Amino acid sequence: MNTNRREFIKKTTAGTAAITLGGLAMPNLGNARILGANDHINCAVIGVRSRAKAHVKAIHADNNALILYNCDVDDGIIEEHNAWCQENIGYVPKVEKDFRKILEDKDVDAVFIATPEHWHAPMAIMALQAGKHVYVEKPCSHNAHENQLLVQAQKKYGKKVQMGNQQRSARTSIMAIEDIRNGIIGDVFKGEAYYSNNRGSIGKGNKIPVPKSLDWELWQGPAPRESYRDNIHPYNWHWFRTWGTGEVHNNGTHEIDICRWALGVDLPETVTSFGGKYTYNDDWEFVDNQQVTYAFAGNKFITWTGHSRGVLKPTRPGRGITIYGSKGSIQLDRNFYKLFDLQGNPIKAEYEKSASATTNTQGIGGLDVDHVGNFFAAIRKDQSLNADINDASFSTMLCHLGNMAQDAGEMLKIDTTTGKVLNSEKAMKNWKREYENGWEPKI
């Protein structure tokens, strides 16, 4: 019962119980559950190109968790990931291209979803219906309708759902929030969130045959069908409305979430957005520079400044948060907490013991281990989730409302109990998407 996980893997991969996949060793998964009875957690990681690397390392850090499956619709990505797993965790999980087969496996306890965003909520809902716990990357939904549907599904099926906004598990951020609640900067009134990058052009896509390695039909899943083009897969889907949700979701979810947490607010009363696409003449379908303001009851507000293409100047980190109060301010990112007085003089600084990447596409670091560890503790001991979907969904909803306000071109008045827009039929047209026949999520 107390066998060390790594010793177990070493023995099974070295002995006759091991099998091979593409020349790489993997453990005999039939013996996986000898590691810890009720505390053992078998996992599947779905969508393994980039962010999933952080998931895999975080799962591997738990001595009583095992990855049973790697899942991706692209054989080339799977091949690369298998080699990466062999090098980084010492074994190669089973491979499955169709995630639905994984959901049928009763040995799988939890799924980790790091797919394109149009798959997040539908896949999470299907996993809940199959009796699995879910760790879903941000944003948790492609549209506001899915956002509410996922929350309803969690309540109906009762499994744990954690969103991957891992800064909620940062020791320094938790400390900062406790200090804010204790009045260290007085009455908090503003959260300022920003992200800065200099993304290049994605060009004009050309219709080409679907690569033989890619299951394009399953990649599209719930989205209406489109022809394959050479500037979509594997990353630039972020900037197409059919599959992505733009920078405010891709990165803003993290910082907006921390601002909302610090201010103690949920849904806003009004939302305004200004911005546009100012750089390249390409297929990018969202604004590439954006300023969103969320106004809340109690005279509190949050701003989001997103520079996808054009780095913030004169000097500023690539991303971050500043919380303002009547007695001072606090600066936060994934790696530190800095306290200042009203004159901007530094008072104290706290740093994470293990640094996390902040601007690359994998974002690997100590916070992933902490966040996944919290997810596992919730499964094993019913501890509170740091980013429970019932709360995390509010942060995703704010991002949806930011896009809706930008598209509507007017200030939106919000029903603070439902998130629905009260004064713009144009904005509400984006509340729900069109789905491919037979793929619409239902609970």
CSV table of N, CA, C and O in Angstrom, one decimal, residues 150-263:
chain,number,residue,atom,x,y,z
A,150,LEU,N,-22.4,24.3,-17.7
A,150,LEU,CA,-21.4,23.5,-17.0
A,150,LEU,C,-21.6,23.6,-15.5
A,150,LEU,O,-21.4,22.6,-14.8
A,151,VAL,N,-22.0,24.7,-15.0
A,151,VAL,CA,-22.2,24.9,-13.5
A,151,VAL,C,-23.4,24.0,-13.2
A,151,VAL,O,-23.4,23.3,-12.1
A,152,GLN,N,-24.4,24.0,-14.0
A,152,GLN,CA,-25.6,23.2,-13.7
A,152,GLN,C,-25.2,21.7,-13.7
A,152,GLN,O,-25.7,20.9,-12.9
A,153,ALA,N,-24.4,21.3,-14.7
A,153,ALA,CA,-23.9,19.9,-14.8
A,153,ALA,C,-23.2,19.5,-13.5
A,153,ALA,O,-23.4,18.4,-13.0
A,154,GLN,N,-22.3,20.3,-13.0
A,154,GLN,CA,-21.5,20.0,-11.8
A,154,GLN,C,-22.5,19.7,-10.6
A,154,GLN,O,-22.3,18.8,-9.9
A,155,LYS,N,-23.5,20.6,-10.5
A,155,LYS,CA,-24.4,20.5,-9.4
A,155,LYS,C,-25.3,19.2,-9.6
A,155,LYS,O,-25.6,18.5,-8.6
A,156,LYS,N,-25.6,18.8,-10.8
A,156,LYS,CA,-26.4,17.7,-11.0
A,156,LYS,C,-25.6,16.4,-10.8
A,156,LYS,O,-26.2,15.4,-10.2
A,157,TYR,N,-24.4,16.3,-11.3
A,157,TYR,CA,-23.7,15.0,-11.2
A,157,TYR,C,-22.7,14.9,-10.0
A,157,TYR,O,-22.3,13.8,-9.7
A,158,GLY,N,-22.4,16.1,-9.4
A,158,GLY,CA,-21.8,16.0,-8.1
A,158,GLY,C,-20.3,15.8,-8.0
A,158,GLY,O,-19.8,15.6,-6.9
A,159,LYS,N,-19.6,15.7,-9.1
A,159,LYS,CA,-18.2,15.5,-9.1
A,159,LYS,C,-17.5,16.8,-9.0
A,159,LYS,O,-18.0,17.9,-9.2
A,160,LYS,N,-16.2,16.7,-8.7
A,160,LYS,CA,-15.3,17.9,-8.5
A,160,LYS,C,-15.0,18.5,-9.9
A,160,LYS,O,-14.6,17.7,-10.8
A,161,VAL,N,-15.1,19.8,-10.0
A,161,VAL,CA,-14.6,20.5,-11.2
A,161,VAL,C,-13.8,21.7,-10.8
A,161,VAL,O,-14.3,22.6,-10.2
A,162,GLN,N,-12.5,21.6,-11.2
A,162,GLN,CA,-11.6,22.7,-10.9
A,162,GLN,C,-11.2,23.4,-12.3
A,162,GLN,O,-10.9,22.7,-13.2
A,163,MET,N,-11.2,24.7,-12.3
A,163,MET,CA,-10.7,25.4,-13.5
A,163,MET,C,-9.2,25.7,-13.3
A,163,MET,O,-8.8,26.0,-12.2
A,164,GLY,N,-8.5,25.7,-14.4
A,164,GLY,CA,-7.1,25.9,-14.4
A,164,GLY,C,-6.5,27.3,-14.3
A,164,GLY,O,-5.5,27.6,-14.9
A,165,ASN,N,-7.2,28.1,-13.4
A,165,ASN,CA,-6.6,29.4,-13.1
A,165,ASN,C,-5.7,29.2,-11.9
A,165,ASN,O,-6.1,29.6,-10.8
A,166,GLN,N,-4.5,28.7,-12.1
A,166,GLN,CA,-3.7,28.2,-11.0
A,166,GLN,C,-3.2,29.2,-10.0
A,166,GLN,O,-2.7,28.8,-8.9
A,167,GLN,N,-3.3,30.5,-10.3
A,167,GLN,CA,-2.8,31.5,-9.4
A,167,GLN,C,-3.7,31.5,-8.1
A,167,GLN,O,-3.3,31.9,-7.0
A,168,ARG,N,-4.9,30.9,-8.2
A,168,ARG,CA,-5.7,30.7,-7.0
A,168,ARG,C,-5.1,29.9,-5.9
A,168,ARG,O,-5.4,29.9,-4.8
A,169,SER,N,-4.1,29.1,-6.4
A,169,SER,CA,-3.4,28.2,-5.4
A,169,SER,C,-2.0,28.8,-5.0
A,169,SER,O,-1.2,28.1,-4.4
A,170,ALA,N,-1.7,30.0,-5.5
A,170,ALA,CA,-0.4,30.6,-5.1
A,170,ALA,C,-0.4,31.0,-3.7
A,170,ALA,O,-1.3,31.7,-3.2
A,171,ARG,N,0.6,30.6,-2.9
A,171,ARG,CA,0.8,30.9,-1.5
A,171,ARG,C,0.8,32.4,-1.3
A,171,ARG,O,0.1,33.0,-0.4
A,172,THR,N,1.5,33.1,-2.2
A,172,THR,CA,1.6,34.6,-2.0
A,172,THR,C,0.3,35.3,-2.3
A,172,THR,O,-0.1,36.3,-1.7
A,173,SER,N,-0.5,34.8,-3.3
A,173,SER,CA,-1.8,35.4,-3.6
A,173,SER,C,-2.8,35.1,-2.5
A,173,SER,O,-3.5,36.0,-2.2
A,174,ILE,N,-2.7,33.9,-2.0
A,174,ILE,CA,-3.6,33.6,-0.8
A,174,ILE,C,-3.3,34.5,0.3
A,174,ILE,O,-4.2,35.1,1.0
A,175,MET,N,-2.0,34.7,0.6
A,175,MET,CA,-1.6,35.6,1.7
A,175,MET,C,-2.1,37.0,1.4
A,175,MET,O,-2.6,37.7,2.3
A,176,ALA,N,-2.0,37.5,0.2
A,176,ALA,CA,-2.4,38.9,-0.2
A,176,ALA,C,-3.9,39.1,0.1
A,176,ALA,O,-4.3,40.1,0.6
A,177,ILE,N,-4.7,38.1,-0.3
A,177,ILE,CA,-6.1,38.2,-0.2
A,177,ILE,C,-6.5,38.2,1.3
A,177,ILE,O,-7.3,39.0,1.8
A,178,GLU,N,-5.8,37.4,2.1
A,178,GLU,CA,-6.0,37.4,3.6
A,178,GLU,C,-5.7,38.8,4.1
A,178,GLU,O,-6.4,39.3,5.0
A,179,ASP,N,-4.6,39.4,3.7
A,179,ASP,CA,-4.2,40.7,4.2
A,179,ASP,C,-5.2,41.8,3.7
A,179,ASP,O,-5.5,42.7,4.5
A,180,ILE,N,-5.7,41.6,2.5
A,180,ILE,CA,-6.7,42.6,2.0
A,180,ILE,C,-8.0,42.5,2.9
A,180,ILE,O,-8.6,43.5,3.3
A,181,ARG,N,-8.4,41.2,3.2
A,181,ARG,CA,-9.6,41.0,4.0
A,181,ARG,C,-9.4,41.6,5.4
A,181,ARG,O,-10.4,42.1,6.1
A,182,ASN,N,-8.2,41.6,5.9
A,182,ASN,CA,-7.8,42.2,7.2
A,182,ASN,C,-7.6,43.7,7.1
A,182,ASN,O,-7.1,44.3,8.2
A,183,GLY,N,-7.8,44.3,6.0
A,183,GLY,CA,-7.7,45.8,5.9
A,183,GLY,C,-6.3,46.4,5.7
A,183,GLY,O,-6.1,47.6,5.9
A,184,ILE,N,-5.3,45.6,5.2
A,184,ILE,CA,-4.0,46.1,5.0
A,184,ILE,C,-3.8,47.3,4.1
A,184,ILE,O,-3.0,48.1,4.3
A,185,ILE,N,-4.7,47.3,3.1
A,185,ILE,CA,-4.7,48.5,2.2
A,185,ILE,C,-6.0,49.3,2.3
A,185,ILE,O,-6.4,50.0,1.4
A,186,GLY,N,-6.7,49.1,3.4
A,186,GLY,CA,-8.0,49.8,3.6
A,186,GLY,C,-9.1,49.3,2.8
A,186,GLY,O,-9.2,48.1,2.5
A,187,ASP,N,-10.0,50.1,2.3
A,187,ASP,CA,-11.1,49.7,1.5
A,187,ASP,C,-10.7,49.6,0.0
A,187,ASP,O,-10.3,50.5,-0.6
A,188,VAL,N,-10.7,48.4,-0.5
A,188,VAL,CA,-10.3,48.1,-1.9
A,188,VAL,C,-11.4,48.6,-2.8
A,188,VAL,O,-12.6,48.4,-2.6
A,189,PHE,N,-11.0,49.2,-3.9
A,189,PHE,CA,-12.0,49.7,-4.9
A,189,PHE,C,-11.7,49.5,-6.3
A,189,PHE,O,-12.5,49.5,-7.2
A,190,LYS,N,-10.4,49.1,-6.7
A,190,LYS,CA,-10.0,48.9,-8.1
A,190,LYS,C,-9.1,47.7,-8.2
A,190,LYS,O,-8.1,47.6,-7.5
A,191,GLY,N,-9.4,46.9,-9.2
A,191,GLY,CA,-8.4,45.9,-9.7
A,191,GLY,C,-8.0,46.2,-11.1
A,191,GLY,O,-8.9,46.4,-12.0
A,192,GLU,N,-6.7,46.3,-11.3
A,192,GLU,CA,-6.2,46.6,-12.6
A,192,GLU,C,-5.5,45.3,-13.2
A,192,GLU,O,-4.5,44.9,-12.6
A,193,ALA,N,-6.0,44.7,-14.2
A,193,ALA,CA,-5.4,43.6,-14.8
A,193,ALA,C,-4.8,43.9,-16.2
A,193,ALA,O,-5.4,44.6,-17.0
A,194,TYR,N,-3.7,43.3,-16.5
A,194,TYR,CA,-3.1,43.6,-17.8
A,194,TYR,C,-2.3,42.4,-18.4
A,194,TYR,O,-1.8,41.6,-17.6
A,195,TYR,N,-2.2,42.4,-19.7
A,195,TYR,CA,-1.4,41.4,-20.4
A,195,TYR,C,-0.7,42.0,-21.6
A,195,TYR,O,-1.4,42.8,-22.3
A,196,SER,N,0.5,41.7,-21.8
A,196,SER,CA,1.3,42.4,-22.9
A,196,SER,C,2.1,41.3,-23.7
A,196,SER,O,2.8,40.5,-23.1
A,197,ASN,N,1.9,41.4,-25.0
A,197,ASN,CA,2.7,40.4,-25.8
A,197,ASN,C,2.9,41.1,-27.2
A,197,ASN,O,2.4,42.3,-27.4
A,198,ASN,N,3.6,40.5,-28.1
A,198,ASN,CA,3.8,41.0,-29.4
A,198,ASN,C,3.6,39.9,-30.4
A,198,ASN,O,4.6,39.5,-31.1
A,199,ARG,N,2.4,39.4,-30.6
A,199,ARG,CA,2.1,38.3,-31.4
A,199,ARG,C,2.2,38.7,-32.9
A,199,ARG,O,1.8,39.8,-33.3
A,200,GLY,N,2.8,37.8,-33.7
A,200,GLY,CA,2.9,38.2,-35.1
A,200,GLY,C,1.7,37.9,-35.9
A,200,GLY,O,0.6,37.5,-35.4
A,201,SER,N,1.8,38.1,-37.2
A,201,SER,CA,0.7,37.9,-38.1
A,201,SER,C,0.4,36.4,-38.3
A,201,SER,O,1.3,35.6,-38.3
A,202,ILE,N,-0.9,36.0,-38.4
A,202,ILE,CA,-1.3,34.7,-38.7
A,202,ILE,C,-1.6,34.5,-40.2
A,202,ILE,O,-1.9,33.4,-40.6
A,203,GLY,N,-1.4,35.5,-40.9
A,203,GLY,CA,-1.6,35.4,-42.4
A,203,GLY,C,-3.0,35.2,-42.9
A,203,GLY,O,-3.9,35.2,-42.1
A,204,LYS,N,-3.1,34.9,-44.1
A,204,LYS,CA,-4.4,34.6,-44.7
A,204,LYS,C,-4.4,33.1,-45.0
A,204,LYS,O,-3.5,32.6,-45.8
A,205,GLY,N,-5.3,32.4,-44.4
A,205,GLY,CA,-5.2,30.9,-44.5
A,205,GLY,C,-5.6,30.4,-45.9
A,205,GLY,O,-6.5,30.9,-46.6
A,206,ASN,N,-4.9,29.4,-46.3
A,206,ASN,CA,-5.2,28.7,-47.6
A,206,ASN,C,-5.8,27.3,-47.3
A,206,ASN,O,-5.4,26.6,-46.4
A,207,LYS,N,-6.9,27.0,-48.1
A,207,LYS,CA,-7.5,25.7,-47.9
A,207,LYS,C,-6.5,24.6,-48.5
A,207,LYS,O,-6.1,24.7,-49.6
A,208,ILE,N,-6.3,23.7,-47.6
A,208,ILE,CA,-5.4,22.6,-48.0
A,208,ILE,C,-6.0,21.3,-47.5
A,208,ILE,O,-6.9,21.3,-46.7
A,209,PRO,N,-5.5,20.1,-48.1
A,209,PRO,CA,-6.0,18.9,-47.6
A,209,PRO,C,-5.7,18.7,-46.1
A,209,PRO,O,-4.7,19.2,-45.6
A,210,VAL,N,-6.6,18.1,-45.4
A,210,VAL,CA,-6.4,17.8,-43.9
A,210,VAL,C,-5.1,16.9,-43.8
A,210,VAL,O,-5.1,15.9,-44.5
A,211,PRO,N,-4.2,17.2,-42.9
A,211,PRO,CA,-3.0,16.3,-42.7
A,211,PRO,C,-3.5,14.9,-42.3
A,211,PRO,O,-4.5,14.8,-41.6
A,212,LYS,N,-2.8,13.9,-42.8
A,212,LYS,CA,-3.2,12.5,-42.6
A,212,LYS,C,-3.1,12.2,-41.1
A,212,LYS,O,-3.8,11.3,-40.6
A,213,SER,N,-2.3,13.0,-40.3
A,213,SER,CA,-2.2,12.7,-38.9
A,213,SER,C,-3.3,13.2,-38.1
A,213,SER,O,-3.5,12.8,-36.9
A,214,LEU,N,-4.2,14.1,-38.7
A,214,LEU,CA,-5.2,14.8,-37.9
A,214,LEU,C,-6.6,14.3,-38.2
A,214,LEU,O,-7.0,14.2,-39.3
A,215,ASP,N,-7.3,14.0,-37.1
A,215,ASP,CA,-8.8,13.8,-37.2
A,215,ASP,C,-9.5,15.1,-37.2
A,215,ASP,O,-9.9,15.6,-36.1
A,216,TRP,N,-9.7,15.8,-38.3
A,216,TRP,CA,-10.3,17.1,-38.4
A,216,TRP,C,-11.7,17.1,-37.9
A,216,TRP,O,-12.2,18.0,-37.3
A,217,GLU,N,-12.4,16.0,-38.2
A,217,GLU,CA,-13.8,15.9,-37.8
A,217,GLU,C,-14.0,15.9,-36.3
A,217,GLU,O,-14.8,16.7,-35.7
A,218,LEU,N,-13.1,15.1,-35.6
A,218,LEU,CA,-13.2,15.1,-34.2
A,218,LEU,C,-12.6,16.4,-33.5
A,218,LEU,O,-13.1,16.8,-32.5
A,219,TRP,N,-11.6,17.0,-34.2
A,219,TRP,CA,-11.1,18.2,-33.7
A,219,TRP,C,-12.1,19.3,-33.7
A,219,TRP,O,-12.2,20.0,-32.7
A,220,GLN,N,-13.0,19.3,-34.7
A,220,GLN,CA,-14.1,20.3,-34.7
A,220,GLN,C,-15.2,20.0,-33.8
A,220,GLN,O,-15.8,20.9,-33.1
A,221,GLY,N,-15.5,18.7,-33.6
A,221,GLY,CA,-16.5,18.3,-32.6
A,221,GLY,C,-17.8,19.1,-32.6
A,221,GLY,O,-18.5,19.1,-33.6
A,222,PRO,N,-18.1,19.9,-31.5
A,222,PRO,CA,-19.3,20.7,-31.4
A,222,PRO,C,-19.4,21.9,-32.3
A,222,PRO,O,-20.5,22.4,-32.5
A,223,ALA,N,-18.3,22.3,-33.0
A,223,ALA,CA,-18.3,23.5,-33.8
A,223,ALA,C,-18.9,23.2,-35.2
A,223,ALA,O,-18.7,22.1,-35.7
A,224,PRO,N,-19.6,24.2,-35.8
A,224,PRO,CA,-20.0,24.0,-37.1
A,224,PRO,C,-18.8,23.8,-38.1
A,224,PRO,O,-17.7,24.3,-37.9
A,225,ARG,N,-19.1,22.9,-39.1
A,225,ARG,CA,-18.0,22.5,-39.9
A,225,ARG,C,-17.4,23.5,-40.9
A,225,ARG,O,-18.2,24.3,-41.4
A,226,GLU,N,-16.1,23.6,-40.9
A,226,GLU,CA,-15.4,24.5,-41.8
A,226,GLU,C,-14.3,23.7,-42.6
A,226,GLU,O,-13.8,22.7,-42.1
A,227,SER,N,-13.9,24.2,-43.7
A,227,SER,CA,-12.8,23.6,-44.4
A,227,SER,C,-11.5,23.8,-43.7
A,227,SER,O,-11.3,24.8,-43.0
A,228,TYR,N,-10.6,22.8,-43.8
A,228,TYR,CA,-9.3,23.0,-43.1
A,228,TYR,C,-8.4,24.0,-43.8
A,228,TYR,O,-8.4,24.0,-45.1
A,229,ARG,N,-7.7,24.8,-43.0
A,229,ARG,CA,-6.8,25.8,-43.6
A,229,ARG,C,-5.5,25.8,-42.9
A,229,ARG,O,-5.4,25.2,-41.8
A,230,ASP,N,-4.5,26.3,-43.5
A,230,ASP,CA,-3.1,26.1,-43.0
A,230,ASP,C,-2.7,27.0,-41.9
A,230,ASP,O,-1.5,27.0,-41.5
A,231,ASN,N,-3.6,27.9,-41.4
A,231,ASN,CA,-3.2,28.8,-40.3
A,231,ASN,C,-4.1,28.6,-39.0
A,231,ASN,O,-4.3,29.6,-38.3
A,232,ILE,N,-4.7,27.4,-38.9
A,232,ILE,CA,-5.6,27.2,-37.7
A,232,ILE,C,-4.9,26.3,-36.7
A,232,ILE,O,-4.8,26.7,-35.5
A,233,HIS,N,-4.5,25.2,-37.0
A,233,HIS,CA,-4.0,24.1,-36.1
A,233,HIS,C,-2.5,24.2,-36.2
A,233,HIS,O,-1.9,24.3,-37.3
A,234,PRO,N,-1.8,24.1,-35.0
A,234,PRO,CA,-2.2,23.7,-33.7
A,234,PRO,C,-2.5,24.8,-32.7
A,234,PRO,O,-3.0,24.6,-31.7
A,235,TYR,N,-2.2,26.1,-33.1
A,235,TYR,CA,-2.3,27.2,-32.1
A,235,TYR,C,-3.3,28.3,-32.4
A,235,TYR,O,-4.0,28.9,-31.6
A,236,ASN,N,-3.3,28.7,-33.7
A,236,ASN,CA,-4.0,30.0,-34.1
A,236,ASN,C,-5.5,29.9,-34.0
A,236,ASN,O,-6.1,30.9,-34.3
A,237,TRP,N,-6.0,28.8,-33.7
A,237,TRP,CA,-7.5,28.7,-33.5
A,237,TRP,C,-7.9,29.7,-32.4
A,237,TRP,O,-9.1,30.1,-32.4
A,238,HIS,N,-7.1,30.1,-31.5
A,238,HIS,CA,-7.4,31.1,-30.5
A,238,HIS,C,-8.0,32.3,-31.1
A,238,HIS,O,-8.9,33.0,-30.4
A,239,TRP,N,-7.7,32.7,-32.3
A,239,TRP,CA,-8.0,34.0,-32.9
A,239,TRP,C,-9.2,33.9,-33.8
A,239,TRP,O,-9.5,34.9,-34.5
A,240,PHE,N,-9.8,32.7,-33.9
A,240,PHE,CA,-11.0,32.5,-34.8
A,240,PHE,C,-12.2,32.2,-33.9
A,240,PHE,O,-12.2,31.4,-33.0
A,241,ARG,N,-13.3,32.9,-34.2
A,241,ARG,CA,-14.5,32.8,-33.3
A,241,ARG,C,-15.1,31.5,-33.3
A,241,ARG,O,-15.8,31.1,-32.3
A,242,THR,N,-15.0,30.7,-34.3
A,242,THR,CA,-15.6,29.4,-34.3
A,242,THR,C,-15.0,28.5,-33.2
A,242,THR,O,-15.7,27.6,-32.6
A,243,TRP,N,-13.7,28.7,-32.9
A,243,TRP,CA,-13.1,27.8,-31.9
A,243,TRP,C,-12.5,28.5,-30.7
A,243,TRP,O,-12.4,27.9,-29.6
A,244,GLY,N,-12.1,29.8,-30.9
A,244,GLY,CA,-11.4,30.5,-29.8
A,244,GLY,C,-12.3,31.6,-29.2
A,244,GLY,O,-13.4,31.8,-29.6
A,245,THR,N,-11.7,32.3,-28.2
A,245,THR,CA,-12.5,33.4,-27.6
A,245,THR,C,-11.6,34.7,-27.4
A,245,THR,O,-12.0,35.6,-26.6
A,246,GLY,N,-10.5,34.7,-28.1
A,246,GLY,CA,-9.7,36.0,-28.0
A,246,GLY,C,-8.8,36.1,-26.8
A,246,GLY,O,-8.8,35.2,-25.9
A,247,GLU,N,-8.0,37.1,-26.7
A,247,GLU,CA,-7.0,37.3,-25.7
A,247,GLU,C,-7.6,37.5,-24.3
A,247,GLU,O,-7.0,37.1,-23.3
A,248,VAL,N,-8.8,38.2,-24.2
A,248,VAL,CA,-9.4,38.4,-22.9
A,248,VAL,C,-9.7,37.1,-22.2
A,248,VAL,O,-9.6,37.0,-21.0
A,249,HIS,N,-9.9,36.0,-23.0
A,249,HIS,CA,-10.1,34.7,-22.4
A,249,HIS,C,-8.8,34.0,-22.3
A,249,HIS,O,-8.5,33.3,-21.3
A,250,ASN,N,-8.0,34.0,-23.4
A,250,ASN,CA,-6.8,33.2,-23.5
A,250,ASN,C,-5.9,33.5,-22.3
A,250,ASN,O,-5.2,32.7,-21.7
A,251,ASN,N,-5.7,34.8,-22.0
A,251,ASN,CA,-4.9,35.2,-20.9
A,251,ASN,C,-5.6,36.1,-19.8
A,251,ASN,O,-5.2,36.0,-18.6
A,252,GLY,N,-6.5,36.9,-20.2
A,252,GLY,CA,-7.2,37.8,-19.3
A,252,GLY,C,-7.9,37.1,-18.2
A,252,GLY,O,-8.0,37.6,-17.1
A,253,THR,N,-8.4,35.9,-18.4
A,253,THR,CA,-9.1,35.1,-17.4
A,253,THR,C,-8.3,35.1,-16.1
A,253,THR,O,-8.9,35.2,-15.0
A,254,HIS,N,-7.0,34.8,-16.2
A,254,HIS,CA,-6.2,34.7,-15.0
A,254,HIS,C,-6.2,35.9,-14.2
A,254,HIS,O,-6.5,35.9,-13.0
A,255,GLU,N,-5.8,37.1,-14.8
A,255,GLU,CA,-5.7,38.3,-14.0
A,255,GLU,C,-7.1,38.9,-13.6
A,255,GLU,O,-7.2,39.4,-12.5
A,256,ILE,N,-8.1,38.8,-14.4
A,256,ILE,CA,-9.4,39.3,-14.1
A,256,ILE,C,-9.9,38.5,-12.9
A,256,ILE,O,-10.5,39.0,-12.0
A,257,ASP,N,-9.6,37.2,-12.9
A,257,ASP,CA,-10.1,36.3,-11.8
A,257,ASP,C,-9.4,36.8,-10.5
A,257,ASP,O,-10.1,36.8,-9.4
A,258,ILE,N,-8.2,37.1,-10.4
A,258,ILE,CA,-7.5,37.5,-9.2
A,258,ILE,C,-8.1,38.9,-8.7
A,258,ILE,O,-8.3,39.1,-7.5
A,259,CYS,N,-8.3,39.8,-9.7
A,259,CYS,CA,-8.9,41.1,-9.3
A,259,CYS,C,-10.3,40.8,-8.7
A,259,CYS,O,-10.7,41.5,-7.7
A,260,ARG,N,-11.1,40.0,-9.3
A,260,ARG,CA,-12.5,39.7,-8.7
A,260,ARG,C,-12.4,39.1,-7.3
A,260,ARG,O,-13.1,39.5,-6.4
A,261,TRP,N,-11.4,38.2,-7.1
A,261,TRP,CA,-11.2,37.6,-5.8
A,261,TRP,C,-10.8,38.6,-4.8
A,261,TRP,O,-11.3,38.7,-3.7
A,262,ALA,N,-9.9,39.5,-5.2
A,262,ALA,CA,-9.4,40.5,-4.2
A,262,ALA,C,-10.5,41.5,-3.9
A,262,ALA,O,-10.6,42.0,-2.7
A,263,LEU,N,-11.3,41.9,-4.8
A,263,LEU,CA,-12.4,42.9,-4.6
A,263,LEU,C,-13.6,42.2,-3.9
A,263,LEU,O,-14.5,42.9,-3.4
